[in-house]
XYZ file of C-alpha atoms in Angstrom:
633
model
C 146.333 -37.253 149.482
C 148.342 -35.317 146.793
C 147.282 -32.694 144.670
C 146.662 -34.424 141.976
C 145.212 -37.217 143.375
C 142.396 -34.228 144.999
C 141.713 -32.906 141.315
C 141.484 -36.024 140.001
C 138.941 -36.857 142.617
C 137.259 -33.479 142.750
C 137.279 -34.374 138.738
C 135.515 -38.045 138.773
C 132.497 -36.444 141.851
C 131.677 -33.479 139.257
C 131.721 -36.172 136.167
C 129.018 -38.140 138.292
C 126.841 -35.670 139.464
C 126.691 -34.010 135.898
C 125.715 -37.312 134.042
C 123.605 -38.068 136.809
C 121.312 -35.373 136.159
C 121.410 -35.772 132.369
C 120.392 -39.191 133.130
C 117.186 -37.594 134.320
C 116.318 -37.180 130.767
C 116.588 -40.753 129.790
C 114.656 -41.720 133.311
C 111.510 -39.695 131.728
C 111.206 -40.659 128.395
C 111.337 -44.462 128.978
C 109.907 -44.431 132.923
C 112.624 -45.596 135.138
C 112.873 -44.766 138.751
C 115.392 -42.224 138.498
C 117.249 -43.005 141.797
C 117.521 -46.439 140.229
C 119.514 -44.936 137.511
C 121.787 -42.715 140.201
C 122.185 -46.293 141.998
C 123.259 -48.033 138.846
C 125.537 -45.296 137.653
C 127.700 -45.624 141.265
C 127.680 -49.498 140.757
C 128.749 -48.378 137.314
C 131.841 -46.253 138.600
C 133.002 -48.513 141.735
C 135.563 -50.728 142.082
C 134.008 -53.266 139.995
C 132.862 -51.239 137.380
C 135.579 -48.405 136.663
C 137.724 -49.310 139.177
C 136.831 -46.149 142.008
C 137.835 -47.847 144.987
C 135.607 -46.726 148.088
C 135.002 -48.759 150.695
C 135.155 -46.530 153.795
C 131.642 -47.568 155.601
C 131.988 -44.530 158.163
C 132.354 -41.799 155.646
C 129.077 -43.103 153.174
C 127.061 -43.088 156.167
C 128.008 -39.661 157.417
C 127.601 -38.857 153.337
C 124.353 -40.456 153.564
C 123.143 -39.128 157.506
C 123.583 -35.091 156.273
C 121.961 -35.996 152.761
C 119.073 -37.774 154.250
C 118.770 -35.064 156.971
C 118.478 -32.361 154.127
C 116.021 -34.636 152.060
C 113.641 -34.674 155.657
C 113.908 -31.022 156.333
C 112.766 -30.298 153.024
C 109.866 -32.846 153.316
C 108.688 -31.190 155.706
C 109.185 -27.513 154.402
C 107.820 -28.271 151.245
C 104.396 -30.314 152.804
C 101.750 -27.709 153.689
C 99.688 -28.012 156.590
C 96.233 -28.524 154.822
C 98.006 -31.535 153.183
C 99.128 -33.177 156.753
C 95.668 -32.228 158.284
C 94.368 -34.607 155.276
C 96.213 -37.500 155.826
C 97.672 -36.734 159.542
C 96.435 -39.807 161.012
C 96.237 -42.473 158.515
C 99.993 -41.356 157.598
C 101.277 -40.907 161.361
C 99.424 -44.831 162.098
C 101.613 -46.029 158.788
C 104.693 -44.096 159.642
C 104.487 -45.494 163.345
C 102.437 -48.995 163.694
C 102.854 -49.653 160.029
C 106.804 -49.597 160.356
C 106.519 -51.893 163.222
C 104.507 -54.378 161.679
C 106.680 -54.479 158.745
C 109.342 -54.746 160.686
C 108.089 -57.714 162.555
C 106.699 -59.664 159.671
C 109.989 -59.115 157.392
C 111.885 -60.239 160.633
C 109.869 -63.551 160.843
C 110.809 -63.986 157.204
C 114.450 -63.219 157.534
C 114.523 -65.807 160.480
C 113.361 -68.499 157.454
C 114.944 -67.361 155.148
C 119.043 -66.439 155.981
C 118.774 -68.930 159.440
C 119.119 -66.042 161.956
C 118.131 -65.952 165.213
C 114.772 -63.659 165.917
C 116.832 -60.300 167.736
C 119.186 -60.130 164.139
C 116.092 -61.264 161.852
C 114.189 -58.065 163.488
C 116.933 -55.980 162.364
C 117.150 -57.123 159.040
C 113.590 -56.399 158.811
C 113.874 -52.804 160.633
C 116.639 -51.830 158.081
C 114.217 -52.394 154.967
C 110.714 -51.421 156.816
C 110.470 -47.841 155.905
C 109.505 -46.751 152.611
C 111.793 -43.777 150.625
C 110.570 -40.093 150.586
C 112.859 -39.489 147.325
C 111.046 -42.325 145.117
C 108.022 -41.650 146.323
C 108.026 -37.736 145.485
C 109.973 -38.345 142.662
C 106.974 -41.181 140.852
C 104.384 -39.235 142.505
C 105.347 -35.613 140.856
C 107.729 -35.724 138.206
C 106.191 -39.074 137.176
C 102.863 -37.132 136.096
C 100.716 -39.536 138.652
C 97.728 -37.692 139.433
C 96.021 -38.942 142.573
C 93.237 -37.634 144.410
C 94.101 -35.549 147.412
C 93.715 -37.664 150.520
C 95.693 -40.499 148.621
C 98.259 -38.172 147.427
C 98.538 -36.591 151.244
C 98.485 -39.871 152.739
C 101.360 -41.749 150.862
C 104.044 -37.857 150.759
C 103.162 -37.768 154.509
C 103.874 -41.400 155.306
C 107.261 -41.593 153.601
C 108.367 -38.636 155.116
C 107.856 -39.384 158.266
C 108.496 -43.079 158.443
C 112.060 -42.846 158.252
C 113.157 -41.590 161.984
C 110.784 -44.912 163.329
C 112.840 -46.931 161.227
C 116.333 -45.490 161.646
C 115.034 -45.467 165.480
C 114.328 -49.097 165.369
C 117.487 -50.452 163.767
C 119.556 -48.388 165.706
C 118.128 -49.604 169.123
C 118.012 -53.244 167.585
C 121.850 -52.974 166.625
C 122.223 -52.195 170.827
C 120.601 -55.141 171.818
C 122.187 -57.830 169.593
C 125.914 -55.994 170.883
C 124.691 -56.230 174.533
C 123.853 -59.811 174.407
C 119.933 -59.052 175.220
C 120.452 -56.502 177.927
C 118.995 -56.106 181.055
C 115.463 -57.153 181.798
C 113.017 -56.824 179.315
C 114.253 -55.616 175.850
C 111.438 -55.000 174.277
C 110.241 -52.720 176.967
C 113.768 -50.830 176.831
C 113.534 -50.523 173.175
C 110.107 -48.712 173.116
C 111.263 -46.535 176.295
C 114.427 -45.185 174.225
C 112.171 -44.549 171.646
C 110.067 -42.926 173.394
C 112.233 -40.268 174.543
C 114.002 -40.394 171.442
C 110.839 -39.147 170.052
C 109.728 -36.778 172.621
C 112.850 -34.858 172.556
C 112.925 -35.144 168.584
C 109.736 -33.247 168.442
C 110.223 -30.755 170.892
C 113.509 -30.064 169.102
C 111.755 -30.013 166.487
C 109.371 -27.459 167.211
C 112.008 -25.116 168.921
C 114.037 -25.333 166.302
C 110.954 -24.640 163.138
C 110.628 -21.503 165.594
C 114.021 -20.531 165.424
C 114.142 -20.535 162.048
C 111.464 -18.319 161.435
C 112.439 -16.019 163.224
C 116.563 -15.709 162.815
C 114.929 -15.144 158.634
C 112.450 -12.947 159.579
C 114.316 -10.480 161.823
C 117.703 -10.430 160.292
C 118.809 -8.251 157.336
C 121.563 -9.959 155.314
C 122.241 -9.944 151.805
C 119.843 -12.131 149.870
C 123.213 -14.712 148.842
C 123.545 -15.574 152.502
C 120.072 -16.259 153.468
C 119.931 -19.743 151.679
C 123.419 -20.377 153.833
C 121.985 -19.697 156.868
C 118.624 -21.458 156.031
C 121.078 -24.713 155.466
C 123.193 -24.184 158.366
C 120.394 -24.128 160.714
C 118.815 -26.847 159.861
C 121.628 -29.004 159.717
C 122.262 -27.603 163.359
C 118.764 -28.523 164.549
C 120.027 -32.071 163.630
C 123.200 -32.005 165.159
C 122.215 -30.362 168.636
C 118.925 -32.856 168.784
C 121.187 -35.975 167.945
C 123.529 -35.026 170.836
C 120.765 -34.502 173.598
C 120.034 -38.474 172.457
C 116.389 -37.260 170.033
C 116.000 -38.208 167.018
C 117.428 -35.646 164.696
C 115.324 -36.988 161.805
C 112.429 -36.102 163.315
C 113.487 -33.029 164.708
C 114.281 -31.518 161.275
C 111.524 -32.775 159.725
C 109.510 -31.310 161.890
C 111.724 -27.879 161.904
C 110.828 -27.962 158.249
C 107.084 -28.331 158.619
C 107.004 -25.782 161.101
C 109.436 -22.924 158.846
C 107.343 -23.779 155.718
C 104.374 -22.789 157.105
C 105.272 -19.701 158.596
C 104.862 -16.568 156.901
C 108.706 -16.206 156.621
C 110.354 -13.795 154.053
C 112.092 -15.356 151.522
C 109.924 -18.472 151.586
C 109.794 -18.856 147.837
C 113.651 -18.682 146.963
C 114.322 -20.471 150.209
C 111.742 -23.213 149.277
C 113.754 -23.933 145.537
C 117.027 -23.719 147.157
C 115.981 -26.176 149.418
C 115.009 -28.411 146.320
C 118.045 -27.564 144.741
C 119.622 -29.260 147.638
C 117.636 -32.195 147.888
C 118.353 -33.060 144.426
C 122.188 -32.609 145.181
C 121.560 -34.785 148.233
C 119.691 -37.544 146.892
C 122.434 -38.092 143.934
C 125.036 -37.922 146.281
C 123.971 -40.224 148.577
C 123.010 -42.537 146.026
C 125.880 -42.899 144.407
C 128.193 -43.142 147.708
C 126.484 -46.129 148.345
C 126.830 -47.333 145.016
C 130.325 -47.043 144.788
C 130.105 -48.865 148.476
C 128.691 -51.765 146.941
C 130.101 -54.913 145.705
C 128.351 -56.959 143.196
C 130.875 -59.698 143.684
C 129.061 -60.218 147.065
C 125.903 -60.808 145.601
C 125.022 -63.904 144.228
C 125.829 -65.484 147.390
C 122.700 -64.033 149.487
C 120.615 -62.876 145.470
C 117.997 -65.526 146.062
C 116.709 -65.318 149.380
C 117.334 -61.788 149.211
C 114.787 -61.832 145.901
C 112.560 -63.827 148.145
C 112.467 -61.438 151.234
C 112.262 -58.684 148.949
C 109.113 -60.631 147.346
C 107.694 -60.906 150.551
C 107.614 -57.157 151.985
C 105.997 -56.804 148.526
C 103.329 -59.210 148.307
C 103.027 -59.542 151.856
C 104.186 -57.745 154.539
C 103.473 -54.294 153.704
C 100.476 -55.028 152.088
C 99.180 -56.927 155.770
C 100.640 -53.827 157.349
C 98.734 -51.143 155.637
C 95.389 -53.337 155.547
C 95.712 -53.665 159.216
C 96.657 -49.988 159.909
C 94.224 -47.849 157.799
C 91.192 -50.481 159.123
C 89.843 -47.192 160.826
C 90.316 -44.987 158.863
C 87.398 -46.020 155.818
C 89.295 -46.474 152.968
C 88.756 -48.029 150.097
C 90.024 -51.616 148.941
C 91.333 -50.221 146.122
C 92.808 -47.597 147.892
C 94.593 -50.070 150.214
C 95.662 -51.762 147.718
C 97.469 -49.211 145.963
C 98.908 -47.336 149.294
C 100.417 -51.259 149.767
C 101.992 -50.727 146.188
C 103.621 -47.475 146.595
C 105.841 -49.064 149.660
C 109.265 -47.996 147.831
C 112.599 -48.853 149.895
C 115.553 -46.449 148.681
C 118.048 -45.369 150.170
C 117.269 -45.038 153.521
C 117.134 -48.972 153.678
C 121.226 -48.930 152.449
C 121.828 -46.549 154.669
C 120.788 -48.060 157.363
C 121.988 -51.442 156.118
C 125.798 -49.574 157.087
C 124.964 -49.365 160.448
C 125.596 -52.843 161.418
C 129.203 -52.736 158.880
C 129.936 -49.596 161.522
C 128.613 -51.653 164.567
C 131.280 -54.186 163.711
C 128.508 -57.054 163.874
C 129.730 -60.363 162.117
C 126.386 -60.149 160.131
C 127.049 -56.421 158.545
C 128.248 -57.104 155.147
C 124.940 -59.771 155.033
C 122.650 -56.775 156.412
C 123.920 -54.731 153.442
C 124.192 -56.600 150.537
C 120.494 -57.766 151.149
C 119.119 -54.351 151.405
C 120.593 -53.110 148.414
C 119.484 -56.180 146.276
C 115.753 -55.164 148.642
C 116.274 -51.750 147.248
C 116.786 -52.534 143.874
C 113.964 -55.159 143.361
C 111.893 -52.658 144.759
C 112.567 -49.964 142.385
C 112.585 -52.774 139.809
C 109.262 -53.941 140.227
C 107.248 -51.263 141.750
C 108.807 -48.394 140.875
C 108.257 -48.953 137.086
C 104.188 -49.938 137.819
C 103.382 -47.668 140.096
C 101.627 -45.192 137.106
C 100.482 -48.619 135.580
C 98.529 -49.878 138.845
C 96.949 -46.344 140.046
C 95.151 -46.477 136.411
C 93.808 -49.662 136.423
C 92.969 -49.377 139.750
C 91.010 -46.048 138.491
C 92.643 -43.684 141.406
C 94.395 -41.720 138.885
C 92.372 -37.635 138.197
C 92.733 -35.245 135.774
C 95.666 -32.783 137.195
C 95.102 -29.432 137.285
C 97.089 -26.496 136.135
C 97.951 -24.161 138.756
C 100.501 -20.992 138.693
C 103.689 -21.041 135.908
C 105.492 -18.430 137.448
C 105.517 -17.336 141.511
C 107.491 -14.391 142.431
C 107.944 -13.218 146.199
C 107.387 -9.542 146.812
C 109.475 -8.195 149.726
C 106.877 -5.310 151.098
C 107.322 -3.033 153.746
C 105.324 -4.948 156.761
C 105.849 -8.607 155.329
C 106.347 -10.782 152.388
C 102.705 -12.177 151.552
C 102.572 -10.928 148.470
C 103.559 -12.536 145.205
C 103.094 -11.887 141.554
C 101.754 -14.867 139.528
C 100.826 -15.874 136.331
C 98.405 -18.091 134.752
C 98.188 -19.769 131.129
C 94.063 -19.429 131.357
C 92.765 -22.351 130.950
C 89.983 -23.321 128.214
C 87.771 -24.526 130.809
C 88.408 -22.204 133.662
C 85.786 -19.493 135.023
C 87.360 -16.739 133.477
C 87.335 -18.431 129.991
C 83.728 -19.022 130.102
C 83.567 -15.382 130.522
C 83.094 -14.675 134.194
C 83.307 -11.856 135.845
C 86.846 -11.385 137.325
C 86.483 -9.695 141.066
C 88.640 -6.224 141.204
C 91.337 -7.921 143.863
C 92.391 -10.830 140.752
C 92.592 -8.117 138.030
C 95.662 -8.370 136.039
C 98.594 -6.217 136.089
C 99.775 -7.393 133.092
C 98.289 -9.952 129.820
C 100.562 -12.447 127.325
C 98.610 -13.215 124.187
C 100.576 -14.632 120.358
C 103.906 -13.269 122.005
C 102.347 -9.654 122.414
C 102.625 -7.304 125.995
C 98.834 -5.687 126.624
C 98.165 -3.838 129.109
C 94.398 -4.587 130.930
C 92.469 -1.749 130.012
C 93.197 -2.459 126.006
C 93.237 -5.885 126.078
C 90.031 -6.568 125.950
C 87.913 -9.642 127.431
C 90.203 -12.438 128.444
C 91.041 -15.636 126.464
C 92.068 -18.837 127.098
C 95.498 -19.387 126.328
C 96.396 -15.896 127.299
C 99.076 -15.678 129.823
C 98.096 -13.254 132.686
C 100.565 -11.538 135.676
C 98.529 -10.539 139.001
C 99.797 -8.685 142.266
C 98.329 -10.658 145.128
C 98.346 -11.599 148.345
C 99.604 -15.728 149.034
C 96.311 -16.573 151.127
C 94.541 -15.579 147.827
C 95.955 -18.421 145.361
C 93.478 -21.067 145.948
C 90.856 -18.258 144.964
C 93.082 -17.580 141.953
C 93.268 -20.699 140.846
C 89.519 -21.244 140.671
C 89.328 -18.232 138.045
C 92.609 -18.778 136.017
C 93.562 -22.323 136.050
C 91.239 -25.394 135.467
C 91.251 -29.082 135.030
C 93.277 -30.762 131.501
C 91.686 -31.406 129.019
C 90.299 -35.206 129.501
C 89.087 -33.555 133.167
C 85.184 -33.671 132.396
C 86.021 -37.164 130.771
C 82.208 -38.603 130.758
C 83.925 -41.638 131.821
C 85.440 -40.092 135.196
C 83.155 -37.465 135.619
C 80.149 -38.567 134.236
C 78.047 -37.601 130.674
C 75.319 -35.302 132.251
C 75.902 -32.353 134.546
C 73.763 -31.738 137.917
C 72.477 -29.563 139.898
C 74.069 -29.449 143.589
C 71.334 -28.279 145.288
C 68.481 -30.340 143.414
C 66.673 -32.671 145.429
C 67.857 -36.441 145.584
C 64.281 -37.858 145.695
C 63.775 -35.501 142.275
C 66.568 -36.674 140.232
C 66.243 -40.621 141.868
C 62.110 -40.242 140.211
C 63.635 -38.451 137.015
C 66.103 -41.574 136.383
C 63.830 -44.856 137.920
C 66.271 -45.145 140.842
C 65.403 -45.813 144.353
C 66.891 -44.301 147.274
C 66.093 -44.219 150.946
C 62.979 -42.482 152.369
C 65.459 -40.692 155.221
C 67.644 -39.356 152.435
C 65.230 -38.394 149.883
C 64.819 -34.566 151.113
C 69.111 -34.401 150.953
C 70.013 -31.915 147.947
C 72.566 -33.940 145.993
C 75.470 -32.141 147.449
C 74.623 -32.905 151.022
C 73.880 -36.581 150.171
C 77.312 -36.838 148.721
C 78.629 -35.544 151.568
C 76.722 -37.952 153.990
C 77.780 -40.738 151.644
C 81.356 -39.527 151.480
C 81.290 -38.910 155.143
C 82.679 -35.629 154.626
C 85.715 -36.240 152.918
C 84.715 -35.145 149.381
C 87.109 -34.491 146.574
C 86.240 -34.302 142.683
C 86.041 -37.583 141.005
C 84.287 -39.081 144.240
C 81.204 -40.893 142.502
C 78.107 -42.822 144.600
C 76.167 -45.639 143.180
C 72.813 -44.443 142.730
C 70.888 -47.794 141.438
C 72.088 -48.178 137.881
C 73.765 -44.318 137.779
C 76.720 -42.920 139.547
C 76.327 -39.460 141.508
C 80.279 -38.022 140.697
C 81.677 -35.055 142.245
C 82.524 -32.827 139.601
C 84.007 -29.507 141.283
C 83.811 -28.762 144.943
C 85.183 -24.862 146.199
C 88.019 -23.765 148.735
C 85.999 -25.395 151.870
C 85.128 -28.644 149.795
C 81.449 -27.828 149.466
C 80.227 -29.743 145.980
C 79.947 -27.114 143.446
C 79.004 -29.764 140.596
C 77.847 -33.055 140.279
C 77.828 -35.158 137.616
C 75.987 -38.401 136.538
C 77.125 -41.035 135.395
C 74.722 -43.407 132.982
C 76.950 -46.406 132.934
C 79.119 -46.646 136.390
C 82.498 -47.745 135.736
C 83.443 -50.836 136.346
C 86.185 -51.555 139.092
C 87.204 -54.786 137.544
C 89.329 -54.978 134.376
C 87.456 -55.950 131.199
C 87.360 -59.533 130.446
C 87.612 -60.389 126.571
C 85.084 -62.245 124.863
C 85.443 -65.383 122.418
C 84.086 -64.029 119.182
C 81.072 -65.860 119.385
C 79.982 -64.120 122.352
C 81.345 -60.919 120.899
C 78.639 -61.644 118.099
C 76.204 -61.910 120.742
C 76.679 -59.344 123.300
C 76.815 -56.748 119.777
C 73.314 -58.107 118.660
C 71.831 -57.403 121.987
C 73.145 -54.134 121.981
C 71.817 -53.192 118.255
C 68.345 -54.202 119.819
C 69.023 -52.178 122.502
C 69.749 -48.994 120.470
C 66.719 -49.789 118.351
C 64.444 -49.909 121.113
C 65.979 -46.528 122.452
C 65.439 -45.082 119.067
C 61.638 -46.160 118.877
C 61.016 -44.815 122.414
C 62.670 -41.373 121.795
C 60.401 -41.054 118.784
C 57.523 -41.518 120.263
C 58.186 -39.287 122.878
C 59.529 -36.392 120.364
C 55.705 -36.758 118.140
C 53.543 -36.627 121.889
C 52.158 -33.663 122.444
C 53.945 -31.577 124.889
C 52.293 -31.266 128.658
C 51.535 -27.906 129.557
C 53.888 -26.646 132.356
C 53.326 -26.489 135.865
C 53.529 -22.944 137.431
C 54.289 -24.411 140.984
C 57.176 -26.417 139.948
C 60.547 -26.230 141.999
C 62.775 -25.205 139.226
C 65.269 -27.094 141.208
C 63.783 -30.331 139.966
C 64.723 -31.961 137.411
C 62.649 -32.953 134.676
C 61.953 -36.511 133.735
C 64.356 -37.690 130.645
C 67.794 -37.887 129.796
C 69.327 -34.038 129.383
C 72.210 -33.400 127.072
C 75.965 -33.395 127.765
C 76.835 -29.995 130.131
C 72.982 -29.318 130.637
C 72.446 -28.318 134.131
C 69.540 -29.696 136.145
């Protein structure tokens, strides 16, 4: 290559990159998948488009092997343990079973579809069965999609750890249809090499998370070459696992989760470096395989590529995750959704190169039909997802944590950060609270003014405050300072009437003409929620309660309900069907006889004669009537 033909190409990569990212701005205002957009703009700048010529196979997928390896590592650095112990087993049963059954049913409908025998449909299925950790973060967070916790948990853990089964799979599958079948039974070969594969991925894994931690912690280098190191290590955690035959996807995704939950020093800087890089990684990976891509190739397989792509849509991952979270109690609509969010990216093209490398007759086929898979995908779901978790009502109020987080380095460890908070309207603090003498600030923000504590005076929302603390302390912190948005106590998600916790379920079931069972009548409302909830109880959880809802308000650091609410009129799950205007007419004279009655009966009750109180009565029992909005029982 000459020197000018280096600048010019050193020229074109920068170009990309930077209107990449400013693409980002266009991707938010009007909702498109983002990597969609990276996709489009190396389709865009390839041969067919502005006339890049790439077509080296080997070099995109060693592009796209360190990219994807970074994306992993930082999966699983930036995913906190109390997340995975949330969702560690439905995930780990998506990420492992569910992969396989996609796999297999996508297979049986790439046998019907494109003619191929069953070993080569099973690959084609393997290369599209895992879903992408990049789209999936990407809708999840920056798309402003709010989901309750064990959802949330559930579908960050399962795409980022789904990918090594897949890239396992395909890899093992690509073996057997160059062998011919192999020796005795394949099947049983396959899951063996996984099997170790596996085993030494995760003890590699482990070793290496360890290794980490402690090459950070105990060396003293200047603070530029800590994020090098932090990189070079996990990329060698990769490299030395791949070579003693593990999986070194799974190996540095698991290094990650391991290093990010350390206490390690420089966790914070290392942690947005390692976004940084992920970022960087995604867009170049993207649009490698964009500029791989031929469009020319397409219309040839577009059709029964639409229909497979249809299929693991509609179908196949939707059996797959129905099957797999059967144990695990969740709901229908909760299914439903997790089947939604089944995004294929660019692990899918990626491994759609491996049979182009392999040298299979089939590769081109493999590869044009997951990138048209890929693209459908991101298409279709990708642009609903935000749609579909509202109608299906899993979406909750989000809740504003930290703006700033700055790591301390202290003598004897780095646990201590300073933080600030915008206090929140409807936070603790706000309300007037006493603040304990561990969260008092160091330093208060209010109309573009610096106070210090002692003259500032009572705290108000909207006031910006800077505390010295210790990390273990933020969920505390965030109780005092932060709070739900605004539409958070929306009577419609969180019910009109507030409750007390620890009032009795028989009281409140007598105060509002609903029946409950004789065994649970003694229950204080926030153990029966707990019962009902079997344990798992997050705010916006609600239980039918005859013709009211019981809703979980607020529950504290252990997820012990704090508040309940109640709702009069339970949501409906099922969308709102419109009425001809006849029965408009109808239903709204019912309901003005309604009101009228309701008016009459409140009168009457206002003109009685107040009954004299009772001096033995619990005052955790609610009186009979309907309280007003934020009245505690």
């Amino acid at each position: 290559m000459s020197l000018t033909a280096m600048n010019l190409a050193i020229l074109i990569g920068a170009v990309l990159v930077i209107v990449a990212i400013f693409t980002s701005v266009l991707s938010f205002r009007i909702g498109a998948p983002l990597l969609l957009i990276f996709l489009a703009l190396g389709l865009g700048a390839g041969e067919e488009g502005l006339g890049i010529q790439f077509d080296n196979a080997p070099v995109a997928f060693f592009i796209g092997t360190v990219a994807l390896a970074l994306i992993l590592f930082d999966s699983g650095f930036s995913t906190p343990f109390h997340t995975l112990k949330t969702a560690a087993f439905p995930a780990a049963t998506l990420a492992t079973v569910g992969v396989l059954l996609t796999a297999g049913l996508v297979g049986a409908a790439a046998h019907v579809l494109f003619g191929l025998d069953w070993t080569k449909a099973l690959l084609l299925g393997a290369i599209v069965s895992s879903t992408d950790a990049a789209a999936v973060f990407f809708l999840l967070r920056a798309g402003g999609i709010n989901l309750r916790e064990r959802m949330r948990a559930t579908l960050e853990v399962e795409s980022s750890s789904n990918d090594p089964v897949a890239i396992l799979l395909t890899i093992g599958l690509v073996e057997l249809v160059l062998s011919g079948g192999g020796q005795g039974n394949p099947a049983l070969q396959l899951l063996a090499d996984l099997g170790v594969q596996v085993g030494i991925g995760t003890a590699m894994g482990l070793v290496g998370g360890y290794l980490i931690r402690l090459i950070i912690d105990r060396t003293d280098l200047d603070s530029g070459l800590y994020p090098i190191i932090f990189l070079s290590l996990a990329l060698a955690v990769f490299g030395a696992t791949a070579l003693l035959n593990g999986s070194g996807f799974l190996a540095v995704y698991i290094a990650g989760l391991f290093a990010g939950n350390s206490r390690m020093r420089h966790a914070i800087g290392l942690r947005k470096f390692s976004q940084a890089l992920t970022w960087l990684s995604q867009i170049a990976m993207f649009l490698t395989l964009g500029l791989l891509a031929s469009p020319s190739e397409f219309p040839a397989i577009l059709l029964p590529a639409i229909g497979l792509a249809l299929f693991l849509m509609l179908v196949a991952r939707p059996l797959a995750v129905w099957l797999t979270l059967l144990p695990f109690r969740f709901s229908s609509r909760e299914v439903a959704f997790t089947s939604w969010v089944g995004l294929r990216g660019a692990v899918s093209i990626l491994l759609g190169i491996v049979p182009l490398i392999a040298g299979l007759p089939e590769g081109h086929l493999y590869f044009n039909v997951a990138f048209v898979v890929v693209v459908v995908s991101l298409l279709i779901q990708g642009w609903s997802i935000g749609l579909v978790a509202r109608r299906l009502g899993l979406t909750v109020p989000p809740q504003l944590g930290p703006l700033h987080r700055i790591e301390l380095e202290l003598p004897g460890g780095g646990d201590h950060e300073i933080v600030g908070y915008r206090v929140h309207p409807d936070s603790r603090v706000a309300r007037g609270e006493r603040i304990p003498r561990w969260a008092r600030p160091s330093l208060i923000l209010r109309d573009g003014r610096s106070l210090r504590p002692h003259t500032a005076g009572r705290i108000h929302a909207g006031d910006q405050v800077y505390i010295v603390a210790a990390t273990s302390y933020l969920p505390l912190l965030d109780q005092l300072f932060a709070g739900p948005a605004e539409s958070a106590f929306d009577p419609q998600l969180y019910g009109e009437f507030l409750l007390d916790p620890a009032a009795r379920l028989a009281d409140v079931a007598a105060a509002y003409d609903a029946e409950v069972p004789a065994t649970e009548g003694d229950l204080t409302l926030r153990d029966f929620l707990r019962r009902r909830l079997h344990g798992n109880v997050e705010p916006g959880d609600r239980v039918s309660l005859g013709r009211f809802d019981l809703i979980v308000r607020a529950v504290d650091a252990s997820h012990a309900v704090t508040e309940v609410g109640l709702g009069v009129e339970p949501a409906s799950p099922h969308p709102v069907v419109s009425l001809s205007p006849r029965s408009a007419a109808l239903v709204a004279r019912f309901a003005r006889l309604f009101r009228r009655r309701r008016d009459k009966a409140r009168a009457a009750d206002a003109s009685a004669p107040a009954a004299p109180a009772s001096s033995t009565a619990d005052a955790g029992t609610p009186s009979r009537g309907t309280p007003g909005p934020g009245e505690v029982i």
